[in-house]
Amino acid sequence: MSKRICFLILLGYSYFSHAEIKKLVIDGVYQQKNIYVQNYNSGSGVGYCATEIKVNGNVTTDEVNSSSFEIDLANLHLKYGEKITIEIFHKDGCMPKILNMEDLRPKPTFVMLAANLTTEGLLNWTSEHESGSLPFIIEQFKWNKWIPVGEVIGKGSSEKNNYSFKVPLTSGENKIRIKQIGLGNAVKVSQEIKVTSNKNKPKYVYNKNTQTIEFSDETMFEVYDVYGNVVKRGFGNKVECQNLPKAVYYLCFDKDVVELNKD
């Protein structure tokens, strides 16, 4: 397989050939947009490159004998967000070009119908109008910023979908939100979901002899250097610091940020 073919696969295309006819395969989701194709002259200089179009295995009636043409997806009675596979059969020595690939990529269009968070950290939500399978990113506000704490893959359908996720709560009030990121970093974020936890606030000590940070209870943590680089991250009741050079660090745990001097 040539380097050119490998590159196309990385972009989300599949590529096959048989004799003098080749096939370009594009997978995506229906976004209520038709697809436009730049159709070059064939490699022999006679006629145009594309010879036939199939969508989900069915031959379309699109006219391909021109320098550009439209794949009429609206005529195929597809559902919004439905997965589609487009096959473009074309002659050897040329390659048709999709002009609006972004219209086949999922966008963050979900509508949040209900969401609740229990005092044990169980987050449940119901959404609809998803336009394709995108991950729901669960974020928790702590350490003066929104921190991703997990992901749930969206079902991608327009009907009502139910989801759940176990959030590692901090002590006191917790603020959670749910987010999706689509093509071109398009972002959609839910409203904040709040709950007050009965969890005790953990304490910490730095043991200079063993060069470890020890917590009184398990907690999520991050350790930053003075330049803002994360040097340690995890969940537990101990942070091993033997490999860190002597310096000032910032320890984030529960909802706190404290300065830590390793000397």
PDB file of C-alpha atoms in Angstrom:
ATOM      1  CA  MET A   1       0.000   0.000   0.000  1.00  0.00           C
ATOM      2  CA  SER A   2       1.460   3.374  -0.966  1.00  0.00           C
ATOM      3  CA  LYS A   3       2.138   6.222   1.442  1.00  0.00           C
ATOM      4  CA  ARG A   4      -0.609   8.197  -0.287  1.00  0.00           C
ATOM      5  CA  ILE A   5      -3.203   5.499   0.417  1.00  0.00           C
ATOM      6  CA  CYS A   6      -2.130   5.227   4.088  1.00  0.00           C
ATOM      7  CA  PHE A   7      -2.532   8.986   4.450  1.00  0.00           C
ATOM      8  CA  LEU A   8      -6.070   8.844   3.104  1.00  0.00           C
ATOM      9  CA  ILE A   9      -7.031   6.148   5.604  1.00  0.00           C
ATOM     10  CA  LEU A  10      -5.788   8.305   8.477  1.00  0.00           C
ATOM     11  CA  LEU A  11      -8.133  11.055   7.319  1.00  0.00           C
ATOM     12  CA  GLY A  12     -11.122   8.746   7.639  1.00  0.00           C
ATOM     13  CA  TYR A  13     -11.224   7.497   4.083  1.00  0.00           C
ATOM     14  CA  SER A  14     -10.922   3.913   2.914  1.00  0.00           C
ATOM     15  CA  TYR A  15      -9.520   3.176  -0.502  1.00  0.00           C
ATOM     16  CA  PHE A  16      -9.880   0.117  -2.736  1.00  0.00           C
ATOM     17  CA  SER A  17      -8.979  -0.675  -6.328  1.00  0.00           C
ATOM     18  CA  HIS A  18      -9.929  -3.282  -8.903  1.00  0.00           C
ATOM     19  CA  ALA A  19      -8.598  -3.221 -12.466  1.00  0.00           C
ATOM     20  CA  GLU A  20      -9.008   0.376 -13.720  1.00  0.00           C
ATOM     21  CA  ILE A  21     -11.856   1.327 -11.390  1.00  0.00           C
ATOM     22  CA  LYS A  22     -11.108   2.445  -7.840  1.00  0.00           C
ATOM     23  CA  LYS A  23     -13.332   3.251  -4.906  1.00  0.00           C
ATOM     24  CA  LEU A  24     -13.154   6.036  -2.346  1.00  0.00           C
ATOM     25  CA  VAL A  25     -15.168   5.319   0.824  1.00  0.00           C
ATOM     26  CA  ILE A  26     -16.235   8.059   3.242  1.00  0.00           C
ATOM     27  CA  ASP A  27     -17.963   7.346   6.572  1.00  0.00           C
ATOM     28  CA  GLY A  28     -19.931   9.986   8.434  1.00  0.00           C
ATOM     29  CA  VAL A  29     -23.309  10.971   9.848  1.00  0.00           C
ATOM     30  CA  TYR A  30     -26.195  12.698   8.093  1.00  0.00           C
ATOM     31  CA  GLN A  31     -26.389  16.370   9.094  1.00  0.00           C
ATOM     32  CA  GLN A  32     -29.238  17.342   6.733  1.00  0.00           C
ATOM     33  CA  LYS A  33     -26.653  18.624   4.263  1.00  0.00           C
ATOM     34  CA  ASN A  34     -25.902  17.395   0.751  1.00  0.00           C
ATOM     35  CA  ILE A  35     -22.323  16.604  -0.241  1.00  0.00           C
ATOM     36  CA  TYR A  36     -20.454  18.436  -2.998  1.00  0.00           C
ATOM     37  CA  VAL A  37     -17.740  16.814  -5.078  1.00  0.00           C
ATOM     38  CA  GLN A  38     -15.033  18.343  -7.272  1.00  0.00           C
ATOM     39  CA  ASN A  39     -14.828  15.988 -10.247  1.00  0.00           C
ATOM     40  CA  TYR A  40     -11.604  16.234 -12.241  1.00  0.00           C
ATOM     41  CA  ASN A  41     -10.884  14.975 -15.738  1.00  0.00           C
ATOM     42  CA  SER A  42      -9.939  11.307 -15.918  1.00  0.00           C
ATOM     43  CA  GLY A  43      -6.300  10.265 -16.012  1.00  0.00           C
ATOM     44  CA  SER A  44      -6.599   9.446 -19.712  1.00  0.00           C
ATOM     45  CA  GLY A  45      -7.993  12.900 -20.446  1.00  0.00           C
ATOM     46  CA  VAL A  46     -11.249  11.435 -21.733  1.00  0.00           C
ATOM     47  CA  GLY A  47     -14.374  12.082 -19.675  1.00  0.00           C
ATOM     48  CA  TYR A  48     -14.585  12.733 -15.947  1.00  0.00           C
ATOM     49  CA  CYS A  49     -13.091  10.893 -12.990  1.00  0.00           C
ATOM     50  CA  ALA A  50     -16.135   9.672 -11.002  1.00  0.00           C
ATOM     51  CA  THR A  51     -18.250   6.932 -12.553  1.00  0.00           C
ATOM     52  CA  GLU A  52     -20.808   5.932  -9.893  1.00  0.00           C
ATOM     53  CA  ILE A  53     -21.990   6.848  -6.387  1.00  0.00           C
ATOM     54  CA  LYS A  54     -23.385   4.554  -3.697  1.00  0.00           C
ATOM     55  CA  VAL A  55     -24.803   5.609  -0.330  1.00  0.00           C
ATOM     56  CA  ASN A  56     -25.232   2.849   2.266  1.00  0.00           C
ATOM     57  CA  GLY A  57     -24.801   0.299  -0.513  1.00  0.00           C
ATOM     58  CA  ASN A  58     -27.458   1.769  -2.826  1.00  0.00           C
ATOM     59  CA  VAL A  59     -26.638   3.324  -6.205  1.00  0.00           C
ATOM     60  CA  THR A  60     -27.768   6.965  -6.389  1.00  0.00           C
ATOM     61  CA  THR A  61     -29.156   8.823  -9.390  1.00  0.00           C
ATOM     62  CA  ASP A  62     -26.661  11.685  -9.055  1.00  0.00           C
ATOM     63  CA  GLU A  63     -25.282  12.963 -12.354  1.00  0.00           C
ATOM     64  CA  VAL A  64     -21.492  12.579 -12.212  1.00  0.00           C
ATOM     65  CA  ASN A  65     -20.535  13.598 -15.776  1.00  0.00           C
ATOM     66  CA  SER A  66     -19.501  17.152 -14.939  1.00  0.00           C
ATOM     67  CA  SER A  67     -16.610  19.018 -13.346  1.00  0.00           C
ATOM     68  CA  SER A  68     -18.526  19.169 -10.052  1.00  0.00           C
ATOM     69  CA  PHE A  69     -21.673  17.522  -8.759  1.00  0.00           C
ATOM     70  CA  GLU A  70     -23.900  17.135  -5.714  1.00  0.00           C
ATOM     71  CA  ILE A  71     -24.649  13.935  -3.809  1.00  0.00           C
ATOM     72  CA  ASP A  72     -28.309  14.431  -2.955  1.00  0.00           C
ATOM     73  CA  LEU A  73     -28.608  12.916   0.528  1.00  0.00           C
ATOM     74  CA  ALA A  74     -31.900  14.729   1.167  1.00  0.00           C
ATOM     75  CA  ASN A  75     -33.532  12.533  -1.489  1.00  0.00           C
ATOM     76  CA  LEU A  76     -32.625   9.317   0.384  1.00  0.00           C
ATOM     77  CA  HIS A  77     -34.992   9.780   3.363  1.00  0.00           C
ATOM     78  CA  LEU A  78     -32.177   9.554   5.911  1.00  0.00           C
ATOM     79  CA  LYS A  79     -32.683  10.384   9.577  1.00  0.00           C
ATOM     80  CA  TYR A  80     -30.768  13.244  11.150  1.00  0.00           C
ATOM     81  CA  GLY A  81     -27.646  11.783  12.795  1.00  0.00           C
ATOM     82  CA  GLU A  82     -27.914   8.485  10.895  1.00  0.00           C
ATOM     83  CA  LYS A  83     -24.598   6.831  10.025  1.00  0.00           C
ATOM     84  CA  ILE A  84     -23.839   6.846   6.307  1.00  0.00           C
ATOM     85  CA  THR A  85     -21.201   5.365   4.033  1.00  0.00           C
ATOM     86  CA  ILE A  86     -20.562   7.058   0.689  1.00  0.00           C
ATOM     87  CA  GLU A  87     -18.720   5.102  -2.024  1.00  0.00           C
ATOM     88  CA  ILE A  88     -17.338   7.051  -4.985  1.00  0.00           C
ATOM     89  CA  PHE A  89     -16.224   4.796  -7.837  1.00  0.00           C
ATOM     90  CA  HIS A  90     -13.715   6.494 -10.106  1.00  0.00           C
ATOM     91  CA  LYS A  91     -11.229   5.863 -12.869  1.00  0.00           C
ATOM     92  CA  ASP A  92      -7.557   5.150 -12.284  1.00  0.00           C
ATOM     93  CA  GLY A  93      -5.127   8.079 -12.351  1.00  0.00           C
ATOM     94  CA  CYS A  94      -7.460  10.675 -10.788  1.00  0.00           C
ATOM     95  CA  MET A  95      -9.174  11.386  -7.464  1.00  0.00           C
ATOM     96  CA  PRO A  96     -12.508  13.188  -6.825  1.00  0.00           C
ATOM     97  CA  LYS A  97     -12.447  15.667  -3.939  1.00  0.00           C
ATOM     98  CA  ILE A  98     -15.141  16.109  -1.267  1.00  0.00           C
ATOM     99  CA  LEU A  99     -15.603  19.864  -0.798  1.00  0.00           C
ATOM    100  CA  ASN A 100     -17.583  19.851   2.479  1.00  0.00           C
ATOM    101  CA  MET A 101     -16.331  16.943   4.572  1.00  0.00           C
ATOM    102  CA  GLU A 102     -17.273  18.891   7.731  1.00  0.00           C
ATOM    103  CA  ASP A 103     -20.954  18.325   6.909  1.00  0.00           C
ATOM    104  CA  LEU A 104     -20.460  14.594   7.545  1.00  0.00           C
ATOM    105  CA  ARG A 105     -18.910  15.060  10.990  1.00  0.00           C
ATOM    106  CA  PRO A 106     -20.949  15.056  14.253  1.00  0.00           C
ATOM    107  CA  LYS A 107     -21.651  18.374  15.949  1.00  0.00           C
ATOM    108  CA  PRO A 108     -22.470  19.002  19.637  1.00  0.00           C
ATOM    109  CA  THR A 109     -26.238  19.517  19.296  1.00  0.00           C
ATOM    110  CA  PHE A 110     -27.536  17.635  22.347  1.00  0.00           C
ATOM    111  CA  VAL A 111     -30.438  19.026  24.366  1.00  0.00           C
ATOM    112  CA  MET A 112     -30.318  18.249  28.080  1.00  0.00           C
ATOM    113  CA  LEU A 113     -33.766  17.174  29.283  1.00  0.00           C
ATOM    114  CA  ALA A 114     -32.879  16.254  32.873  1.00  0.00           C
ATOM    115  CA  ALA A 115     -29.802  15.816  35.050  1.00  0.00           C
ATOM    116  CA  ASN A 116     -29.249  15.040  38.713  1.00  0.00           C
ATOM    117  CA  LEU A 117     -26.337  14.217  40.992  1.00  0.00           C
ATOM    118  CA  THR A 118     -26.742  12.214  44.194  1.00  0.00           C
ATOM    119  CA  THR A 119     -24.781  12.790  47.412  1.00  0.00           C
ATOM    120  CA  GLU A 120     -22.935   9.528  46.609  1.00  0.00           C
ATOM    121  CA  GLY A 121     -21.729  11.007  43.314  1.00  0.00           C
ATOM    122  CA  LEU A 122     -23.978   9.180  40.841  1.00  0.00           C
ATOM    123  CA  LEU A 123     -24.635  11.504  37.906  1.00  0.00           C
ATOM    124  CA  ASN A 124     -27.653  10.668  35.722  1.00  0.00           C
ATOM    125  CA  TRP A 125     -28.805  12.621  32.698  1.00  0.00           C
ATOM    126  CA  THR A 126     -31.171  12.374  29.750  1.00  0.00           C
ATOM    127  CA  SER A 127     -30.498  14.086  26.427  1.00  0.00           C
ATOM    128  CA  GLU A 128     -31.965  14.162  22.938  1.00  0.00           C
ATOM    129  CA  HIS A 129     -31.217  15.607  19.475  1.00  0.00           C
ATOM    130  CA  GLU A 130     -27.676  14.203  19.324  1.00  0.00           C
ATOM    131  CA  SER A 131     -26.329  14.479  15.775  1.00  0.00           C
ATOM    132  CA  GLY A 132     -23.740  11.713  16.016  1.00  0.00           C
ATOM    133  CA  SER A 133     -21.730   9.766  18.551  1.00  0.00           C
ATOM    134  CA  LEU A 134     -19.541  12.228  20.459  1.00  0.00           C
ATOM    135  CA  PRO A 135     -18.122  11.717  23.958  1.00  0.00           C
ATOM    136  CA  PHE A 136     -19.859  13.491  26.836  1.00  0.00           C
ATOM    137  CA  ILE A 137     -17.078  15.018  28.943  1.00  0.00           C
ATOM    138  CA  ILE A 138     -17.892  15.290  32.662  1.00  0.00           C
ATOM    139  CA  GLU A 139     -16.158  18.246  34.328  1.00  0.00           C
ATOM    140  CA  GLN A 140     -15.905  19.188  37.987  1.00  0.00           C
ATOM    141  CA  PHE A 141     -15.126  22.706  39.240  1.00  0.00           C
ATOM    142  CA  LYS A 142     -12.209  22.663  41.657  1.00  0.00           C
ATOM    143  CA  TRP A 143      -8.734  24.147  41.971  1.00  0.00           C
ATOM    144  CA  ASN A 144     -10.186  27.352  40.451  1.00  0.00           C
ATOM    145  CA  LYS A 145     -10.974  25.719  37.106  1.00  0.00           C
ATOM    146  CA  TRP A 146     -13.075  23.062  35.370  1.00  0.00           C
ATOM    147  CA  ILE A 147     -11.340  19.676  35.564  1.00  0.00           C
ATOM    148  CA  PRO A 148     -12.318  16.717  33.301  1.00  0.00           C
ATOM    149  CA  VAL A 149     -13.081  13.711  35.517  1.00  0.00           C
ATOM    150  CA  GLY A 150     -14.457  11.244  32.961  1.00  0.00           C
ATOM    151  CA  GLU A 151     -16.154  10.565  29.629  1.00  0.00           C
ATOM    152  CA  VAL A 152     -19.217   8.677  28.426  1.00  0.00           C
ATOM    153  CA  ILE A 153     -19.632   7.933  24.707  1.00  0.00           C
ATOM    154  CA  GLY A 154     -22.840   9.439  23.356  1.00  0.00           C
ATOM    155  CA  LYS A 155     -25.318   7.172  21.583  1.00  0.00           C
ATOM    156  CA  GLY A 156     -25.640   9.740  18.790  1.00  0.00           C
ATOM    157  CA  SER A 157     -29.356   9.359  18.073  1.00  0.00           C
ATOM    158  CA  SER A 158     -32.014  12.062  18.065  1.00  0.00           C
ATOM    159  CA  GLU A 159     -34.394  10.312  20.487  1.00  0.00           C
ATOM    160  CA  LYS A 160     -34.103  10.396  24.284  1.00  0.00           C
ATOM    161  CA  ASN A 161     -30.930   8.750  25.606  1.00  0.00           C
ATOM    162  CA  ASN A 162     -30.101   7.984  29.240  1.00  0.00           C
ATOM    163  CA  TYR A 163     -26.595   8.053  30.734  1.00  0.00           C
ATOM    164  CA  SER A 164     -24.880   7.721  34.100  1.00  0.00           C
ATOM    165  CA  PHE A 165     -21.401   8.285  35.539  1.00  0.00           C
ATOM    166  CA  LYS A 166     -19.880   7.999  39.030  1.00  0.00           C
ATOM    167  CA  VAL A 167     -18.277  11.322  39.959  1.00  0.00           C
ATOM    168  CA  PRO A 168     -15.466  11.410  42.572  1.00  0.00           C
ATOM    169  CA  LEU A 169     -17.007  14.035  44.859  1.00  0.00           C
ATOM    170  CA  THR A 170     -15.036  16.457  46.987  1.00  0.00           C
ATOM    171  CA  SER A 171     -16.041  17.623  50.449  1.00  0.00           C
ATOM    172  CA  GLY A 172     -18.746  20.285  50.689  1.00  0.00           C
ATOM    173  CA  GLU A 173     -20.465  21.711  47.613  1.00  0.00           C
ATOM    174  CA  ASN A 174     -19.713  20.094  44.254  1.00  0.00           C
ATOM    175  CA  LYS A 175     -20.362  21.686  40.866  1.00  0.00           C
ATOM    176  CA  ILE A 176     -20.523  19.446  37.772  1.00  0.00           C
ATOM    177  CA  ARG A 177     -21.200  20.145  34.106  1.00  0.00           C
ATOM    178  CA  ILE A 178     -21.434  18.014  30.965  1.00  0.00           C
ATOM    179  CA  LYS A 179     -19.768  19.041  27.713  1.00  0.00           C
ATOM    180  CA  GLN A 180     -19.362  17.896  24.120  1.00  0.00           C
ATOM    181  CA  ILE A 181     -16.718  19.063  21.634  1.00  0.00           C
ATOM    182  CA  GLY A 182     -17.276  18.646  17.904  1.00  0.00           C
ATOM    183  CA  LEU A 183     -15.596  19.499  14.641  1.00  0.00           C
ATOM    184  CA  GLY A 184     -13.529  22.677  14.720  1.00  0.00           C
ATOM    185  CA  ASN A 185     -13.662  22.719  18.538  1.00  0.00           C
ATOM    186  CA  ALA A 186     -17.363  23.621  18.527  1.00  0.00           C
ATOM    187  CA  VAL A 187     -18.445  23.271  22.174  1.00  0.00           C
ATOM    188  CA  LYS A 188     -21.785  22.786  23.911  1.00  0.00           C
ATOM    189  CA  VAL A 189     -22.006  22.795  27.713  1.00  0.00           C
ATOM    190  CA  SER A 190     -24.859  21.905  30.057  1.00  0.00           C
ATOM    191  CA  GLN A 191     -25.954  24.007  33.003  1.00  0.00           C
ATOM    192  CA  GLU A 192     -24.148  23.402  36.284  1.00  0.00           C
ATOM    193  CA  ILE A 193     -25.395  20.541  38.470  1.00  0.00           C
ATOM    194  CA  LYS A 194     -24.774  20.993  42.195  1.00  0.00           C
ATOM    195  CA  VAL A 195     -24.821  18.741  45.237  1.00  0.00           C
ATOM    196  CA  THR A 196     -23.430  19.013  48.769  1.00  0.00           C
ATOM    197  CA  SER A 197     -21.392  16.003  49.838  1.00  0.00           C
ATOM    198  CA  ASN A 198     -21.098  14.627  53.371  1.00  0.00           C
ATOM    199  CA  LYS A 199     -17.542  13.542  52.612  1.00  0.00           C
ATOM    200  CA  ASN A 200     -14.932  14.634  55.158  1.00  0.00           C
ATOM    201  CA  LYS A 201     -12.256  17.005  53.981  1.00  0.00           C
ATOM    202  CA  PRO A 202      -8.984  15.021  53.712  1.00  0.00           C
ATOM    203  CA  LYS A 203      -5.826  16.243  55.413  1.00  0.00           C
ATOM    204  CA  TYR A 204      -2.282  15.858  54.133  1.00  0.00           C
ATOM    205  CA  VAL A 205       1.280  15.707  55.443  1.00  0.00           C
ATOM    206  CA  TYR A 206       4.582  15.682  53.586  1.00  0.00           C
ATOM    207  CA  ASN A 207       6.903  13.022  54.974  1.00  0.00           C
ATOM    208  CA  LYS A 208      10.439  14.285  54.348  1.00  0.00           C
ATOM    209  CA  ASN A 209      12.039  10.962  55.292  1.00  0.00           C
ATOM    210  CA  THR A 210      10.127   8.913  52.722  1.00  0.00           C
ATOM    211  CA  GLN A 211       9.536  11.896  50.384  1.00  0.00           C
ATOM    212  CA  THR A 212       5.849  11.102  50.077  1.00  0.00           C
ATOM    213  CA  ILE A 213       2.649  13.116  50.407  1.00  0.00           C
ATOM    214  CA  GLU A 214       0.196  11.224  52.602  1.00  0.00           C
ATOM    215  CA  PHE A 215      -3.561  11.942  52.683  1.00  0.00           C
ATOM    216  CA  SER A 216      -5.971  10.992  55.465  1.00  0.00           C
ATOM    217  CA  ASP A 217      -8.405   9.686  52.819  1.00  0.00           C
ATOM    218  CA  GLU A 218      -8.306   8.823  49.137  1.00  0.00           C
ATOM    219  CA  THR A 219      -8.570  11.847  46.872  1.00  0.00           C
ATOM    220  CA  MET A 220      -7.870  13.007  43.343  1.00  0.00           C
ATOM    221  CA  PHE A 221      -4.650  15.012  43.210  1.00  0.00           C
ATOM    222  CA  GLU A 222      -2.378  16.944  40.907  1.00  0.00           C
ATOM    223  CA  VAL A 223       1.089  18.352  41.599  1.00  0.00           C
ATOM    224  CA  TYR A 224       2.350  21.304  39.529  1.00  0.00           C
ATOM    225  CA  ASP A 225       5.766  22.880  39.287  1.00  0.00           C
ATOM    226  CA  VAL A 226       6.199  26.685  39.382  1.00  0.00           C
ATOM    227  CA  TYR A 227       5.880  26.804  35.567  1.00  0.00           C
ATOM    228  CA  GLY A 228       2.422  25.239  35.624  1.00  0.00           C
ATOM    229  CA  ASN A 229       3.500  21.792  34.396  1.00  0.00           C
ATOM    230  CA  VAL A 230       1.747  18.760  35.889  1.00  0.00           C
ATOM    231  CA  VAL A 231       4.403  16.496  37.418  1.00  0.00           C
ATOM    232  CA  LYS A 232       2.086  14.134  39.321  1.00  0.00           C
ATOM    233  CA  ARG A 233      -1.562  13.211  38.808  1.00  0.00           C
ATOM    234  CA  GLY A 234      -3.770  10.444  40.150  1.00  0.00           C
ATOM    235  CA  PHE A 235      -6.183   9.166  42.788  1.00  0.00           C
ATOM    236  CA  GLY A 236      -5.239   7.607  46.101  1.00  0.00           C
ATOM    237  CA  ASN A 237      -3.942   8.326  49.611  1.00  0.00           C
ATOM    238  CA  LYS A 238      -0.247   8.702  48.789  1.00  0.00           C
ATOM    239  CA  VAL A 239       1.949  10.561  46.268  1.00  0.00           C
ATOM    240  CA  GLU A 240       5.491   9.310  45.713  1.00  0.00           C
ATOM    241  CA  CYS A 241       7.831  12.294  45.248  1.00  0.00           C
ATOM    242  CA  GLN A 242      11.267  10.672  45.316  1.00  0.00           C
ATOM    243  CA  ASN A 243      11.891  11.443  41.638  1.00  0.00           C
ATOM    244  CA  LEU A 244      11.043  15.146  41.973  1.00  0.00           C
ATOM    245  CA  PRO A 245      13.955  17.559  42.348  1.00  0.00           C
ATOM    246  CA  LYS A 246      14.091  19.964  45.289  1.00  0.00           C
ATOM    247  CA  ALA A 247      11.829  22.897  44.435  1.00  0.00           C
ATOM    248  CA  VAL A 248       8.539  24.607  45.218  1.00  0.00           C
ATOM    249  CA  TYR A 249       5.411  22.775  43.998  1.00  0.00           C
ATOM    250  CA  TYR A 250       1.663  23.299  44.150  1.00  0.00           C
ATOM    251  CA  LEU A 251      -0.437  20.430  45.474  1.00  0.00           C
ATOM    252  CA  CYS A 252      -4.077  20.233  44.360  1.00  0.00           C
ATOM    253  CA  PHE A 253      -6.383  17.847  46.240  1.00  0.00           C
ATOM    254  CA  ASP A 254     -10.048  17.781  47.258  1.00  0.00           C
ATOM    255  CA  LYS A 255     -10.897  21.454  46.505  1.00  0.00           C
ATOM    256  CA  ASP A 256      -7.657  22.973  47.814  1.00  0.00           C
ATOM    257  CA  VAL A 257      -4.452  24.272  46.254  1.00  0.00           C
ATOM    258  CA  VAL A 258      -1.488  24.467  48.668  1.00  0.00           C
ATOM    259  CA  GLU A 259       2.167  25.328  48.262  1.00  0.00           C
ATOM    260  CA  LEU A 260       4.592  22.491  48.906  1.00  0.00           C
ATOM    261  CA  ASN A 261       8.313  23.065  49.440  1.00  0.00           C
ATOM    262  CA  LYS A 262      10.435  20.005  48.796  1.00  0.00           C
ATOM    263  CA  ASP A 263      13.881  20.789  50.301  1.00  0.00           C
TER     264      ASP A 263
END
